[in-house]
PDB file of C-alpha atoms in Angstrom:
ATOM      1  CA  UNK A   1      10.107  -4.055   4.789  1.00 45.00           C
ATOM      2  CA  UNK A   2      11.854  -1.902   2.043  1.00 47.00           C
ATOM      3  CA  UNK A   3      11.539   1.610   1.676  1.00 51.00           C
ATOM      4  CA  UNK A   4       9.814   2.397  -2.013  1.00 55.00           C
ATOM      5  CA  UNK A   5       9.223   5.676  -3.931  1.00 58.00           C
ATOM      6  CA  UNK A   6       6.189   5.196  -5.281  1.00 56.00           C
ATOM      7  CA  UNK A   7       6.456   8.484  -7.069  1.00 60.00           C
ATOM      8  CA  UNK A   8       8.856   6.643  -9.086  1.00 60.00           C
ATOM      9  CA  UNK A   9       6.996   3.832 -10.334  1.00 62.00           C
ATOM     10  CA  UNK A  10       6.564   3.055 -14.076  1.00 62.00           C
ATOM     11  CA  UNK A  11       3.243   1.925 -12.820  1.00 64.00           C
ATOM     12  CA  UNK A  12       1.699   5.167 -11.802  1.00 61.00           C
ATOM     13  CA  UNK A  13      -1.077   6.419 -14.047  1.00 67.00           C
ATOM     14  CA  UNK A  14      -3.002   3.251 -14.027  1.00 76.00           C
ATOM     15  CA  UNK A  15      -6.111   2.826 -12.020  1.00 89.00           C
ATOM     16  CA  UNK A  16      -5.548  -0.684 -11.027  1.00 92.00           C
ATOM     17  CA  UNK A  17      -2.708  -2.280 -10.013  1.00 94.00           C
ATOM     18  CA  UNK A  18      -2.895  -6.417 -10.161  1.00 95.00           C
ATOM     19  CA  UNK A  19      -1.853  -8.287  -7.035  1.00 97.00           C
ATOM     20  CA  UNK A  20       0.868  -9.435  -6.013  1.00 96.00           C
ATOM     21  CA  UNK A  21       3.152  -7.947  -8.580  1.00 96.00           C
ATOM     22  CA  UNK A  22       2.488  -4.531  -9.175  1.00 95.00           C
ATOM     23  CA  UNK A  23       1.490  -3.386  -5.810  1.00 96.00           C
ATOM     24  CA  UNK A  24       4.865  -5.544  -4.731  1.00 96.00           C
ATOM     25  CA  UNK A  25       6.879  -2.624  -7.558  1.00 95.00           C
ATOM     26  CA  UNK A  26       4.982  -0.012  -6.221  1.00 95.00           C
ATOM     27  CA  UNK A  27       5.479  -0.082  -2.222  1.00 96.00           C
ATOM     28  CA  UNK A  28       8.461  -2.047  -2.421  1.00 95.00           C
ATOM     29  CA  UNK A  29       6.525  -4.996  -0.086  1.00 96.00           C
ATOM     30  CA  UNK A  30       7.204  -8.692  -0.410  1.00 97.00           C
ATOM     31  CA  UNK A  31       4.866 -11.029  -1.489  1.00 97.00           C
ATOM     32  CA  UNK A  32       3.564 -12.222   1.754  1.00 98.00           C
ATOM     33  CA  UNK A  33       3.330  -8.002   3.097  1.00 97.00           C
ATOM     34  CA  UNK A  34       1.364  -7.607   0.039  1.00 98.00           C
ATOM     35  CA  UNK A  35      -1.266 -10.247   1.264  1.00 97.00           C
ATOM     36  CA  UNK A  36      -0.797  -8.887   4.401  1.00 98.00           C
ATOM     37  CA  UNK A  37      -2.037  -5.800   4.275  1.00 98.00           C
ATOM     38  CA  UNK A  38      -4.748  -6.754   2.088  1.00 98.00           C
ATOM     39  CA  UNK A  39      -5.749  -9.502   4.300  1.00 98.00           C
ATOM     40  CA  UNK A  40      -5.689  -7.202   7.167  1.00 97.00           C
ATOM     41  CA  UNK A  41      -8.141  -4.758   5.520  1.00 96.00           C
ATOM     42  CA  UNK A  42      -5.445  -2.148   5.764  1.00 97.00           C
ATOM     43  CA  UNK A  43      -5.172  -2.059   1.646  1.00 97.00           C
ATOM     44  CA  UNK A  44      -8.935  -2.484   0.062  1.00 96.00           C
ATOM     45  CA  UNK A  45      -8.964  -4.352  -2.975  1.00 95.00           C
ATOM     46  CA  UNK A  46     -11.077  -5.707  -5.449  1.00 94.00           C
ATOM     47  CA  UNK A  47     -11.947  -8.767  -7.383  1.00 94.00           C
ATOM     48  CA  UNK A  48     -12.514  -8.915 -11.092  1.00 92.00           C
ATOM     49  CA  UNK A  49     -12.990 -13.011 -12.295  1.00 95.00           C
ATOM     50  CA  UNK A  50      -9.965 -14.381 -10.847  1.00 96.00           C
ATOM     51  CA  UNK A  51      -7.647 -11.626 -10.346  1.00 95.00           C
ATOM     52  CA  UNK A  52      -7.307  -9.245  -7.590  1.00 96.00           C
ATOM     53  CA  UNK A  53      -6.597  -5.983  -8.225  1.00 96.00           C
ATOM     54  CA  UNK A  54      -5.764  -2.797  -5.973  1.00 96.00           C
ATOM     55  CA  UNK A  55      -7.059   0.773  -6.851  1.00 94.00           C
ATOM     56  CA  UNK A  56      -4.649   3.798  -7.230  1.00 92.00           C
ATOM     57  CA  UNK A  57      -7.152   5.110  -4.920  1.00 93.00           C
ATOM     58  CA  UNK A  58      -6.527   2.188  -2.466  1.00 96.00           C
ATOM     59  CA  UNK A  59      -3.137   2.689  -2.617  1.00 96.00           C
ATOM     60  CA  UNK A  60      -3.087   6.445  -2.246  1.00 94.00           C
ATOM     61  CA  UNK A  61      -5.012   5.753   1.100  1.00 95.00           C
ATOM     62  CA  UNK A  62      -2.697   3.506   2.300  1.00 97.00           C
ATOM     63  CA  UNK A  63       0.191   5.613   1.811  1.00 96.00           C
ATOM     64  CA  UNK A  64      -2.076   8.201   3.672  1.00 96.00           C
ATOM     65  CA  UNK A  65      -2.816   5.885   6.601  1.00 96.00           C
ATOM     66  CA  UNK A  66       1.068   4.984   7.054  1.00 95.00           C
ATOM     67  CA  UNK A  67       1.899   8.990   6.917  1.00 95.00           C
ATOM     68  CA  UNK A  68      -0.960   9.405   9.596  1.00 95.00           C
ATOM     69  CA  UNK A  69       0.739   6.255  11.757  1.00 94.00           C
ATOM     70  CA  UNK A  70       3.880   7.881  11.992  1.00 93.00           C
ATOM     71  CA  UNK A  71       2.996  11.226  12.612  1.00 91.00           C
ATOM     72  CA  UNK A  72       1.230   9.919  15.721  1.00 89.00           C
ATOM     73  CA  UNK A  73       4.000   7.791  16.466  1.00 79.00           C
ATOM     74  CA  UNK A  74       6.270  10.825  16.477  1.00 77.00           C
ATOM     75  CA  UNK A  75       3.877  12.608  18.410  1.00 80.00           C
ATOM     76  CA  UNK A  76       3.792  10.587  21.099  1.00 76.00           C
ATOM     77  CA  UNK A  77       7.574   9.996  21.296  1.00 75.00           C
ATOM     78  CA  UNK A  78       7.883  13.849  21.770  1.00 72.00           C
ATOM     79  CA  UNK A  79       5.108  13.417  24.822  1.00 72.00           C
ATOM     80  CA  UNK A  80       7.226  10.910  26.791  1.00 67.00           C
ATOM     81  CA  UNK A  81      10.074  12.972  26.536  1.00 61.00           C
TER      82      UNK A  81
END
């Protein structure tokens, strides 16, 4: 997995992202991550006719859940120490 700056995207500002290629720009995921993490349930999206489409809010929540992740991660590194 790359490391993305989503703060950087010329995507940002839109309230839905289409899938696979703009959430792909955005978190810097491959094609089959993207699908992934939407199959998973980890990143909600939505269906509108035949595309599928993430939410900035989606997204934001992701990001969110991965910060959360790692905190606890670190966390519990610092505990087995």
């Amino acid at each position: 997995m790359t490391t993305a700056h989503p703060e950087n995207s010329p995507l940002l500002g839109r309230k839905l992202y289409r899938v696979p290629m703009d959430v792909m720009q955005i978190l810097g995921f491959s094609r089959s991550t993207t699908y992934e993490v939407i199959r998973s349930g980890r990143l909600p999206s939505v269906v509108e006719g035949s595309t599928r489409f993430v939410t900035e809010r989606g997204i934001t929540e992701y990001i969110a859940l991965l910060e959360r992740e790692a905190q606890q991660d670190h966390n519990e590194i610092g505990r087995a120490a």
